[in-house]
Amino acid sequence: PANADWRLVRQQICMVFQSYHLFPHMTVLDNILLGPLRVQKRSAAEARQQAEALLQRVGLTEKRDAYPRELSGGQQQRIAIVRALCMNPKVMLFDEVTA
């Protein structure tokens, strides 16, 4: 496929890494919204609504304004999963899923 086709394929795949790769200078909500707003160019209201719903689903609504350093490892992992899910991928890949 052409390069443009590969770009579209890559946008449908999300990866959650063992080290989470959350931006330390950004709040939880800002970390989650970065991809939907910058990469997918979605509306802020739509992306925020989805992010809030996913945060509620994983029990971390109250952490939306926290920074990664204020979260436990398990909470950071759930935020990384929410961040990936907010991109509406067709495929999700996990590094060290049983670690």
PDB file of N, CA and C in Angstrom:
ATOM      1  N   PRO A   1       0.820  -1.208   0.000  1.00  0.00           N
ATOM      2  CA  PRO A   1       0.000   0.000   0.000  1.00  0.00           C
ATOM      3  C   PRO A   1       0.855   1.260   0.000  1.00  0.00           C
ATOM      4  N   ALA A   2       0.270   2.327  -0.429  1.00  0.00           N
ATOM      5  CA  ALA A   2       0.959   3.616  -0.459  1.00  0.00           C
ATOM      6  C   ALA A   2       1.191   4.114   0.958  1.00  0.00           C
ATOM      7  N   ASN A   3       2.107   5.071   1.100  1.00  0.00           N
ATOM      8  CA  ASN A   3       2.421   5.618   2.427  1.00  0.00           C
ATOM      9  C   ASN A   3       1.194   6.176   3.126  1.00  0.00           C
ATOM     10  N   ALA A   4       0.308   6.831   2.385  1.00  0.00           N
ATOM     11  CA  ALA A   4      -0.912   7.382   2.990  1.00  0.00           C
ATOM     12  C   ALA A   4      -1.783   6.270   3.551  1.00  0.00           C
ATOM     13  N   ASP A   5      -1.807   5.117   2.865  1.00  0.00           N
ATOM     14  CA  ASP A   5      -2.584   3.980   3.351  1.00  0.00           C
ATOM     15  C   ASP A   5      -2.012   3.453   4.663  1.00  0.00           C
ATOM     16  N   TRP A   6      -0.689   3.375   4.763  1.00  0.00           N
ATOM     17  CA  TRP A   6      -0.060   2.893   5.993  1.00  0.00           C
ATOM     18  C   TRP A   6      -0.335   3.842   7.150  1.00  0.00           C
ATOM     19  N   ARG A   7      -0.364   5.135   6.854  1.00  0.00           N
ATOM     20  CA  ARG A   7      -0.668   6.117   7.896  1.00  0.00           C
ATOM     21  C   ARG A   7      -2.062   5.868   8.461  1.00  0.00           C
ATOM     22  N   LEU A   8      -3.010   5.589   7.600  1.00  0.00           N
ATOM     23  CA  LEU A   8      -4.374   5.304   8.052  1.00  0.00           C
ATOM     24  C   LEU A   8      -4.434   4.012   8.860  1.00  0.00           C
ATOM     25  N   VAL A   9      -3.677   3.007   8.437  1.00  0.00           N
ATOM     26  CA  VAL A   9      -3.630   1.740   9.178  1.00  0.00           C
ATOM     27  C   VAL A   9      -3.048   1.975  10.565  1.00  0.00           C
ATOM     28  N   ARG A  10      -1.959   2.732  10.647  1.00  0.00           N
ATOM     29  CA  ARG A  10      -1.321   3.005  11.945  1.00  0.00           C
ATOM     30  C   ARG A  10      -2.246   3.765  12.885  1.00  0.00           C
ATOM     31  N   GLN A  11      -3.127   4.594  12.346  1.00  0.00           N
ATOM     32  CA  GLN A  11      -4.052   5.341  13.195  1.00  0.00           C
ATOM     33  C   GLN A  11      -5.119   4.442  13.804  1.00  0.00           C
ATOM     34  N   GLN A  12      -5.267   3.236  13.291  1.00  0.00           N
ATOM     35  CA  GLN A  12      -6.273   2.310  13.804  1.00  0.00           C
ATOM     36  C   GLN A  12      -5.686   1.319  14.803  1.00  0.00           C
ATOM     37  N   ILE A  13      -4.400   1.468  15.094  1.00  0.00           N
ATOM     38  CA  ILE A  13      -3.705   0.574  16.020  1.00  0.00           C
ATOM     39  C   ILE A  13      -3.130   1.407  17.159  1.00  0.00           C
ATOM     40  N   CYS A  14      -3.365   0.979  18.394  1.00  0.00           N
ATOM     41  CA  CYS A  14      -2.789   1.667  19.556  1.00  0.00           C
ATOM     42  C   CYS A  14      -1.947   0.691  20.354  1.00  0.00           C
ATOM     43  N   MET A  15      -0.894   1.217  20.956  1.00  0.00           N
ATOM     44  CA  MET A  15       0.023   0.412  21.751  1.00  0.00           C
ATOM     45  C   MET A  15       0.066   0.971  23.167  1.00  0.00           C
ATOM     46  N   VAL A  16      -0.041   0.085  24.147  1.00  0.00           N
ATOM     47  CA  VAL A  16       0.119   0.465  25.550  1.00  0.00           C
ATOM     48  C   VAL A  16       1.427  -0.169  26.012  1.00  0.00           C
ATOM     49  N   PHE A  17       2.389   0.671  26.344  1.00  0.00           N
ATOM     50  CA  PHE A  17       3.714   0.197  26.724  1.00  0.00           C
ATOM     51  C   PHE A  17       3.783  -0.109  28.216  1.00  0.00           C
ATOM     52  N   GLN A  18       4.741  -0.946  28.584  1.00  0.00           N
ATOM     53  CA  GLN A  18       4.923  -1.316  29.985  1.00  0.00           C
ATOM     54  C   GLN A  18       5.257  -0.087  30.830  1.00  0.00           C
ATOM     55  N   SER A  19       5.970   0.880  30.258  1.00  0.00           N
ATOM     56  CA  SER A  19       6.359   2.072  31.020  1.00  0.00           C
ATOM     57  C   SER A  19       5.356   3.223  30.877  1.00  0.00           C
ATOM     58  N   TYR A  20       4.246   2.989  30.194  1.00  0.00           N
ATOM     59  CA  TYR A  20       3.091   3.897  30.102  1.00  0.00           C
ATOM     60  C   TYR A  20       3.315   5.145  29.263  1.00  0.00           C
ATOM     61  N   HIS A  21       4.494   5.752  29.292  1.00  0.00           N
ATOM     62  CA  HIS A  21       4.819   6.926  28.482  1.00  0.00           C
ATOM     63  C   HIS A  21       3.825   8.075  28.637  1.00  0.00           C
ATOM     64  N   LEU A  22       3.427   8.368  29.863  1.00  0.00           N
ATOM     65  CA  LEU A  22       2.593   9.541  30.123  1.00  0.00           C
ATOM     66  C   LEU A  22       3.499  10.768  30.191  1.00  0.00           C
ATOM     67  N   PHE A  23       3.025  11.894  29.685  1.00  0.00           N
ATOM     68  CA  PHE A  23       3.812  13.121  29.741  1.00  0.00           C
ATOM     69  C   PHE A  23       3.745  13.684  31.158  1.00  0.00           C
ATOM     70  N   PRO A  24       4.892  13.812  31.851  1.00  0.00           N
ATOM     71  CA  PRO A  24       4.887  14.205  33.263  1.00  0.00           C
ATOM     72  C   PRO A  24       4.406  15.631  33.521  1.00  0.00           C
ATOM     73  N   HIS A  25       4.523  16.513  32.533  1.00  0.00           N
ATOM     74  CA  HIS A  25       4.134  17.922  32.710  1.00  0.00           C
ATOM     75  C   HIS A  25       2.669  18.176  32.361  1.00  0.00           C
ATOM     76  N   MET A  26       1.946  17.119  32.016  1.00  0.00           N
ATOM     77  CA  MET A  26       0.540  17.256  31.620  1.00  0.00           C
ATOM     78  C   MET A  26      -0.358  16.506  32.593  1.00  0.00           C
ATOM     79  N   THR A  27      -1.557  17.036  32.822  1.00  0.00           N
ATOM     80  CA  THR A  27      -2.512  16.347  33.690  1.00  0.00           C
ATOM     81  C   THR A  27      -2.991  15.070  33.013  1.00  0.00           C
ATOM     82  N   VAL A  28      -3.658  14.238  33.798  1.00  0.00           N
ATOM     83  CA  VAL A  28      -4.226  12.999  33.277  1.00  0.00           C
ATOM     84  C   VAL A  28      -5.123  13.300  32.078  1.00  0.00           C
ATOM     85  N   LEU A  29      -6.037  14.243  32.237  1.00  0.00           N
ATOM     86  CA  LEU A  29      -6.974  14.555  31.156  1.00  0.00           C
ATOM     87  C   LEU A  29      -6.243  15.070  29.918  1.00  0.00           C
ATOM     88  N   ASP A  30      -5.246  15.919  30.111  1.00  0.00           N
ATOM     89  CA  ASP A  30      -4.483  16.430  28.967  1.00  0.00           C
ATOM     90  C   ASP A  30      -3.724  15.313  28.256  1.00  0.00           C
ATOM     91  N   ASN A  31      -3.176  14.355  29.010  1.00  0.00           N
ATOM     92  CA  ASN A  31      -2.513  13.200  28.417  1.00  0.00           C
ATOM     93  C   ASN A  31      -3.485  12.410  27.548  1.00  0.00           C
ATOM     94  N   ILE A  32      -4.689  12.217  28.052  1.00  0.00           N
ATOM     95  CA  ILE A  32      -5.695  11.431  27.329  1.00  0.00           C
ATOM     96  C   ILE A  32      -6.164  12.158  26.070  1.00  0.00           C
ATOM     97  N   LEU A  33      -6.338  13.470  26.157  1.00  0.00           N
ATOM     98  CA  LEU A  33      -6.911  14.239  25.046  1.00  0.00           C
ATOM     99  C   LEU A  33      -5.911  14.587  23.945  1.00  0.00           C
ATOM    100  N   LEU A  34      -4.636  14.429  24.199  1.00  0.00           N
ATOM    101  CA  LEU A  34      -3.622  14.836  23.226  1.00  0.00           C
ATOM    102  C   LEU A  34      -3.836  14.182  21.856  1.00  0.00           C
ATOM    103  N   GLY A  35      -3.968  12.885  21.812  1.00  0.00           N
ATOM    104  CA  GLY A  35      -4.139  12.178  20.537  1.00  0.00           C
ATOM    105  C   GLY A  35      -5.433  12.519  19.817  1.00  0.00           C
ATOM    106  N   PRO A  36      -6.572  12.401  20.504  1.00  0.00           N
ATOM    107  CA  PRO A  36      -7.832  12.720  19.821  1.00  0.00           C
ATOM    108  C   PRO A  36      -7.880  14.149  19.270  1.00  0.00           C
ATOM    109  N   LEU A  37      -7.291  15.102  19.989  1.00  0.00           N
ATOM    110  CA  LEU A  37      -7.349  16.492  19.541  1.00  0.00           C
ATOM    111  C   LEU A  37      -6.304  16.809  18.472  1.00  0.00           C
ATOM    112  N   ARG A  38      -5.074  16.369  18.682  1.00  0.00           N
ATOM    113  CA  ARG A  38      -3.993  16.736  17.762  1.00  0.00           C
ATOM    114  C   ARG A  38      -3.891  15.816  16.548  1.00  0.00           C
ATOM    115  N   VAL A  39      -4.057  14.517  16.766  1.00  0.00           N
ATOM    116  CA  VAL A  39      -3.887  13.558  15.668  1.00  0.00           C
ATOM    117  C   VAL A  39      -5.183  13.379  14.887  1.00  0.00           C
ATOM    118  N   GLN A  40      -6.268  13.150  15.598  1.00  0.00           N
ATOM    119  CA  GLN A  40      -7.542  12.885  14.935  1.00  0.00           C
ATOM    120  C   GLN A  40      -8.343  14.152  14.645  1.00  0.00           C
ATOM    121  N   LYS A  41      -7.920  15.281  15.206  1.00  0.00           N
ATOM    122  CA  LYS A  41      -8.604  16.567  14.988  1.00  0.00           C
ATOM    123  C   LYS A  41     -10.087  16.509  15.373  1.00  0.00           C
ATOM    124  N   ARG A  42     -10.387  15.776  16.452  1.00  0.00           N
ATOM    125  CA  ARG A  42     -11.764  15.686  16.929  1.00  0.00           C
ATOM    126  C   ARG A  42     -12.135  16.937  17.714  1.00  0.00           C
ATOM    127  N   SER A  43     -13.412  17.151  17.885  1.00  0.00           N
ATOM    128  CA  SER A  43     -13.855  18.308  18.664  1.00  0.00           C
ATOM    129  C   SER A  43     -13.493  18.084  20.130  1.00  0.00           C
ATOM    130  N   ALA A  44     -13.160  19.171  20.808  1.00  0.00           N
ATOM    131  CA  ALA A  44     -12.774  19.086  22.214  1.00  0.00           C
ATOM    132  C   ALA A  44     -13.909  18.531  23.060  1.00  0.00           C
ATOM    133  N   ALA A  45     -15.129  18.946  22.774  1.00  0.00           N
ATOM    134  CA  ALA A  45     -16.281  18.493  23.567  1.00  0.00           C
ATOM    135  C   ALA A  45     -16.490  16.990  23.427  1.00  0.00           C
ATOM    136  N   GLU A  46     -16.403  16.489  22.202  1.00  0.00           N
ATOM    137  CA  GLU A  46     -16.595  15.052  21.966  1.00  0.00           C
ATOM    138  C   GLU A  46     -15.490  14.231  22.630  1.00  0.00           C
ATOM    139  N   ALA A  47     -14.241  14.658  22.445  1.00  0.00           N
ATOM    140  CA  ALA A  47     -13.111  13.927  23.020  1.00  0.00           C
ATOM    141  C   ALA A  47     -13.161  13.953  24.543  1.00  0.00           C
ATOM    142  N   ARG A  48     -13.491  15.098  25.117  1.00  0.00           N
ATOM    143  CA  ARG A  48     -13.578  15.226  26.578  1.00  0.00           C
ATOM    144  C   ARG A  48     -14.691  14.331  27.127  1.00  0.00           C
ATOM    145  N   GLN A  49     -15.818  14.290  26.452  1.00  0.00           N
ATOM    146  CA  GLN A  49     -16.932  13.450  26.902  1.00  0.00           C
ATOM    147  C   GLN A  49     -16.525  11.977  26.912  1.00  0.00           C
ATOM    148  N   GLN A  50     -15.842  11.540  25.859  1.00  0.00           N
ATOM    149  CA  GLN A  50     -15.388  10.155  25.807  1.00  0.00           C
ATOM    150  C   GLN A  50     -14.345   9.889  26.892  1.00  0.00           C
ATOM    151  N   ALA A  51     -13.412  10.816  27.079  1.00  0.00           N
ATOM    152  CA  ALA A  51     -12.374  10.648  28.097  1.00  0.00           C
ATOM    153  C   ALA A  51     -12.988  10.544  29.489  1.00  0.00           C
ATOM    154  N   GLU A  52     -13.943  11.408  29.788  1.00  0.00           N
ATOM    155  CA  GLU A  52     -14.603  11.384  31.099  1.00  0.00           C
ATOM    156  C   GLU A  52     -15.327  10.052  31.315  1.00  0.00           C
ATOM    157  N   ALA A  53     -16.001   9.557  30.280  1.00  0.00           N
ATOM    158  CA  ALA A  53     -16.718   8.284  30.391  1.00  0.00           C
ATOM    159  C   ALA A  53     -15.749   7.130  30.628  1.00  0.00           C
ATOM    160  N   LEU A  54     -14.618   7.148  29.931  1.00  0.00           N
ATOM    161  CA  LEU A  54     -13.629   6.084  30.110  1.00  0.00           C
ATOM    162  C   LEU A  54     -12.957   6.170  31.480  1.00  0.00           C
ATOM    163  N   LEU A  55     -12.682   7.382  31.949  1.00  0.00           N
ATOM    164  CA  LEU A  55     -12.116   7.542  33.296  1.00  0.00           C
ATOM    165  C   LEU A  55     -13.077   6.996  34.345  1.00  0.00           C
ATOM    166  N   GLN A  56     -14.349   7.263  34.166  1.00  0.00           N
ATOM    167  CA  GLN A  56     -15.345   6.737  35.106  1.00  0.00           C
ATOM    168  C   GLN A  56     -15.366   5.212  35.057  1.00  0.00           C
ATOM    169  N   ARG A  57     -15.242   4.673  33.871  1.00  0.00           N
ATOM    170  CA  ARG A  57     -15.283   3.212  33.700  1.00  0.00           C
ATOM    171  C   ARG A  57     -14.133   2.510  34.420  1.00  0.00           C
ATOM    172  N   VAL A  58     -12.967   3.163  34.475  1.00  0.00           N
ATOM    173  CA  VAL A  58     -11.819   2.556  35.157  1.00  0.00           C
ATOM    174  C   VAL A  58     -11.659   3.069  36.584  1.00  0.00           C
ATOM    175  N   GLY A  59     -12.635   3.848  37.064  1.00  0.00           N
ATOM    176  CA  GLY A  59     -12.629   4.301  38.454  1.00  0.00           C
ATOM    177  C   GLY A  59     -11.632   5.391  38.777  1.00  0.00           C
ATOM    178  N   LEU A  60     -11.299   6.226  37.803  1.00  0.00           N
ATOM    179  CA  LEU A  60     -10.291   7.266  38.039  1.00  0.00           C
ATOM    180  C   LEU A  60     -10.785   8.675  37.711  1.00  0.00           C
ATOM    181  N   THR A  61     -12.075   8.887  37.789  1.00  0.00           N
ATOM    182  CA  THR A  61     -12.632  10.211  37.498  1.00  0.00           C
ATOM    183  C   THR A  61     -11.992  11.287  38.365  1.00  0.00           C
ATOM    184  N   GLU A  62     -11.769  10.977  39.631  1.00  0.00           N
ATOM    185  CA  GLU A  62     -11.230  11.979  40.555  1.00  0.00           C
ATOM    186  C   GLU A  62      -9.761  12.312  40.276  1.00  0.00           C
ATOM    187  N   LYS A  63      -9.108  11.572  39.393  1.00  0.00           N
ATOM    188  CA  LYS A  63      -7.691  11.811  39.075  1.00  0.00           C
ATOM    189  C   LYS A  63      -7.504  12.606  37.786  1.00  0.00           C
ATOM    190  N   ARG A  64      -8.575  13.099  37.204  1.00  0.00           N
ATOM    191  CA  ARG A  64      -8.502  13.762  35.895  1.00  0.00           C
ATOM    192  C   ARG A  64      -7.566  14.968  35.889  1.00  0.00           C
ATOM    193  N   ASP A  65      -7.434  15.679  37.017  1.00  0.00           N
ATOM    194  CA  ASP A  65      -6.575  16.862  37.092  1.00  0.00           C
ATOM    195  C   ASP A  65      -5.235  16.585  37.770  1.00  0.00           C
ATOM    196  N   ALA A  66      -4.970  15.320  38.075  1.00  0.00           N
ATOM    197  CA  ALA A  66      -3.707  14.934  38.712  1.00  0.00           C
ATOM    198  C   ALA A  66      -2.606  14.817  37.652  1.00  0.00           C
ATOM    199  N   TYR A  67      -1.366  14.820  38.122  1.00  0.00           N
ATOM    200  CA  TYR A  67      -0.216  14.611  37.249  1.00  0.00           C
ATOM    201  C   TYR A  67       0.268  13.177  37.428  1.00  0.00           C
ATOM    202  N   PRO A  68       0.926  12.608  36.418  1.00  0.00           N
ATOM    203  CA  PRO A  68       1.360  11.213  36.505  1.00  0.00           C
ATOM    204  C   PRO A  68       2.151  10.885  37.772  1.00  0.00           C
ATOM    205  N   ARG A  69       2.964  11.816  38.251  1.00  0.00           N
ATOM    206  CA  ARG A  69       3.780  11.547  39.450  1.00  0.00           C
ATOM    207  C   ARG A  69       2.915  11.339  40.696  1.00  0.00           C
ATOM    208  N   GLU A  70       1.666  11.780  40.649  1.00  0.00           N
ATOM    209  CA  GLU A  70       0.748  11.651  41.780  1.00  0.00           C
ATOM    210  C   GLU A  70      -0.052  10.345  41.743  1.00  0.00           C
ATOM    211  N   LEU A  71       0.195   9.520  40.746  1.00  0.00           N
ATOM    212  CA  LEU A  71      -0.559   8.280  40.566  1.00  0.00           C
ATOM    213  C   LEU A  71       0.292   7.064  40.893  1.00  0.00           C
ATOM    214  N   SER A  72      -0.364   6.008  41.327  1.00  0.00           N
ATOM    215  CA  SER A  72       0.334   4.735  41.525  1.00  0.00           C
ATOM    216  C   SER A  72       0.622   4.122  40.151  1.00  0.00           C
ATOM    217  N   GLY A  73       1.438   3.095  40.137  1.00  0.00           N
ATOM    218  CA  GLY A  73       1.748   2.408  38.880  1.00  0.00           C
ATOM    219  C   GLY A  73       0.507   1.835  38.215  1.00  0.00           C
ATOM    220  N   GLY A  74      -0.372   1.249  39.014  1.00  0.00           N
ATOM    221  CA  GLY A  74      -1.606   0.688  38.472  1.00  0.00           C
ATOM    222  C   GLY A  74      -2.519   1.754  37.897  1.00  0.00           C
ATOM    223  N   GLN A  75      -2.569   2.906  38.560  1.00  0.00           N
ATOM    224  CA  GLN A  75      -3.385   4.011  38.050  1.00  0.00           C
ATOM    225  C   GLN A  75      -2.800   4.546  36.743  1.00  0.00           C
ATOM    226  N   GLN A  76      -1.476   4.653  36.679  1.00  0.00           N
ATOM    227  CA  GLN A  76      -0.837   5.107  35.446  1.00  0.00           C
ATOM    228  C   GLN A  76      -1.129   4.144  34.298  1.00  0.00           C
ATOM    229  N   GLN A  77      -1.122   2.858  34.606  1.00  0.00           N
ATOM    230  CA  GLN A  77      -1.413   1.866  33.570  1.00  0.00           C
ATOM    231  C   GLN A  77      -2.847   2.022  33.059  1.00  0.00           C
ATOM    232  N   ARG A  78      -3.792   2.234  33.964  1.00  0.00           N
ATOM    233  CA  ARG A  78      -5.185   2.422  33.540  1.00  0.00           C
ATOM    234  C   ARG A  78      -5.347   3.698  32.721  1.00  0.00           C
ATOM    235  N   ILE A  79      -4.606   4.742  33.073  1.00  0.00           N
ATOM    236  CA  ILE A  79      -4.660   5.982  32.290  1.00  0.00           C
ATOM    237  C   ILE A  79      -4.101   5.737  30.889  1.00  0.00           C
ATOM    238  N   ALA A  80      -3.016   4.983  30.789  1.00  0.00           N
ATOM    239  CA  ALA A  80      -2.448   4.668  29.475  1.00  0.00           C
ATOM    240  C   ALA A  80      -3.448   3.876  28.629  1.00  0.00           C
ATOM    241  N   ILE A  81      -4.193   2.988  29.252  1.00  0.00           N
ATOM    242  CA  ILE A  81      -5.214   2.218  28.533  1.00  0.00           C
ATOM    243  C   ILE A  81      -6.348   3.134  28.088  1.00  0.00           C
ATOM    244  N   VAL A  82      -6.788   4.024  28.967  1.00  0.00           N
ATOM    245  CA  VAL A  82      -7.840   4.989  28.607  1.00  0.00           C
ATOM    246  C   VAL A  82      -7.365   5.865  27.449  1.00  0.00           C
ATOM    247  N   ARG A  83      -6.113   6.310  27.517  1.00  0.00           N
ATOM    248  CA  ARG A  83      -5.566   7.148  26.440  1.00  0.00           C
ATOM    249  C   ARG A  83      -5.633   6.413  25.101  1.00  0.00           C
ATOM    250  N   ALA A  84      -5.288   5.139  25.108  1.00  0.00           N
ATOM    251  CA  ALA A  84      -5.358   4.353  23.872  1.00  0.00           C
ATOM    252  C   ALA A  84      -6.804   4.158  23.421  1.00  0.00           C
ATOM    253  N   LEU A  85      -7.689   3.827  24.347  1.00  0.00           N
ATOM    254  CA  LEU A  85      -9.096   3.607  23.996  1.00  0.00           C
ATOM    255  C   LEU A  85      -9.750   4.866  23.441  1.00  0.00           C
ATOM    256  N   CYS A  86      -9.315   6.016  23.898  1.00  0.00           N
ATOM    257  CA  CYS A  86      -9.886   7.288  23.453  1.00  0.00           C
ATOM    258  C   CYS A  86      -9.573   7.555  21.976  1.00  0.00           C
ATOM    259  N   MET A  87      -8.644   6.826  21.418  1.00  0.00           N
ATOM    260  CA  MET A  87      -8.323   6.950  19.997  1.00  0.00           C
ATOM    261  C   MET A  87      -9.224   6.054  19.138  1.00  0.00           C
ATOM    262  N   ASN A  88     -10.104   5.290  19.781  1.00  0.00           N
ATOM    263  CA  ASN A  88     -11.029   4.390  19.082  1.00  0.00           C
ATOM    264  C   ASN A  88     -10.314   3.439  18.120  1.00  0.00           C
ATOM    265  N   PRO A  89      -9.298   2.721  18.627  1.00  0.00           N
ATOM    266  CA  PRO A  89      -8.549   1.840  17.731  1.00  0.00           C
ATOM    267  C   PRO A  89      -9.343   0.584  17.374  1.00  0.00           C
ATOM    268  N   LYS A  90      -8.992   0.011  16.240  1.00  0.00           N
ATOM    269  CA  LYS A  90      -9.553  -1.288  15.873  1.00  0.00           C
ATOM    270  C   LYS A  90      -8.736  -2.405  16.518  1.00  0.00           C
ATOM    271  N   VAL A  91      -7.446  -2.113  16.779  1.00  0.00           N
ATOM    272  CA  VAL A  91      -6.536  -3.087  17.379  1.00  0.00           C
ATOM    273  C   VAL A  91      -5.758  -2.395  18.492  1.00  0.00           C
ATOM    274  N   MET A  92      -5.638  -3.081  19.640  1.00  0.00           N
ATOM    275  CA  MET A  92      -4.787  -2.582  20.724  1.00  0.00           C
ATOM    276  C   MET A  92      -3.716  -3.618  21.011  1.00  0.00           C
ATOM    277  N   LEU A  93      -2.482  -3.151  21.149  1.00  0.00           N
ATOM    278  CA  LEU A  93      -1.356  -4.016  21.475  1.00  0.00           C
ATOM    279  C   LEU A  93      -0.842  -3.623  22.855  1.00  0.00           C
ATOM    280  N   PHE A  94      -0.471  -4.626  23.642  1.00  0.00           N
ATOM    281  CA  PHE A  94       0.030  -4.384  24.992  1.00  0.00           C
ATOM    282  C   PHE A  94       1.417  -4.989  25.132  1.00  0.00           C
ATOM    283  N   ASP A  95       2.357  -4.195  25.634  1.00  0.00           N
ATOM    284  CA  ASP A  95       3.708  -4.656  25.928  1.00  0.00           C
ATOM    285  C   ASP A  95       3.706  -5.238  27.336  1.00  0.00           C
ATOM    286  N   GLU A  96       4.176  -6.472  27.480  1.00  0.00           N
ATOM    287  CA  GLU A  96       4.250  -7.127  28.794  1.00  0.00           C
ATOM    288  C   GLU A  96       2.888  -7.150  29.477  1.00  0.00           C
ATOM    289  N   VAL A  97       1.895  -7.664  28.795  1.00  0.00           N
ATOM    290  CA  VAL A  97       0.518  -7.640  29.291  1.00  0.00           C
ATOM    291  C   VAL A  97       0.342  -8.392  30.611  1.00  0.00           C
ATOM    292  N   THR A  98       1.184  -9.383  30.887  1.00  0.00           N
ATOM    293  CA  THR A  98       1.040 -10.154  32.126  1.00  0.00           C
ATOM    294  C   THR A  98       2.008  -9.708  33.210  1.00  0.00           C
ATOM    295  N   ALA A  99       2.778  -8.654  32.953  1.00  0.00           N
ATOM    296  CA  ALA A  99       3.766  -8.191  33.942  1.00  0.00           C
ATOM    297  C   ALA A  99       3.087  -7.502  35.098  1.00  0.00           C
TER     298      ALA A  99
END
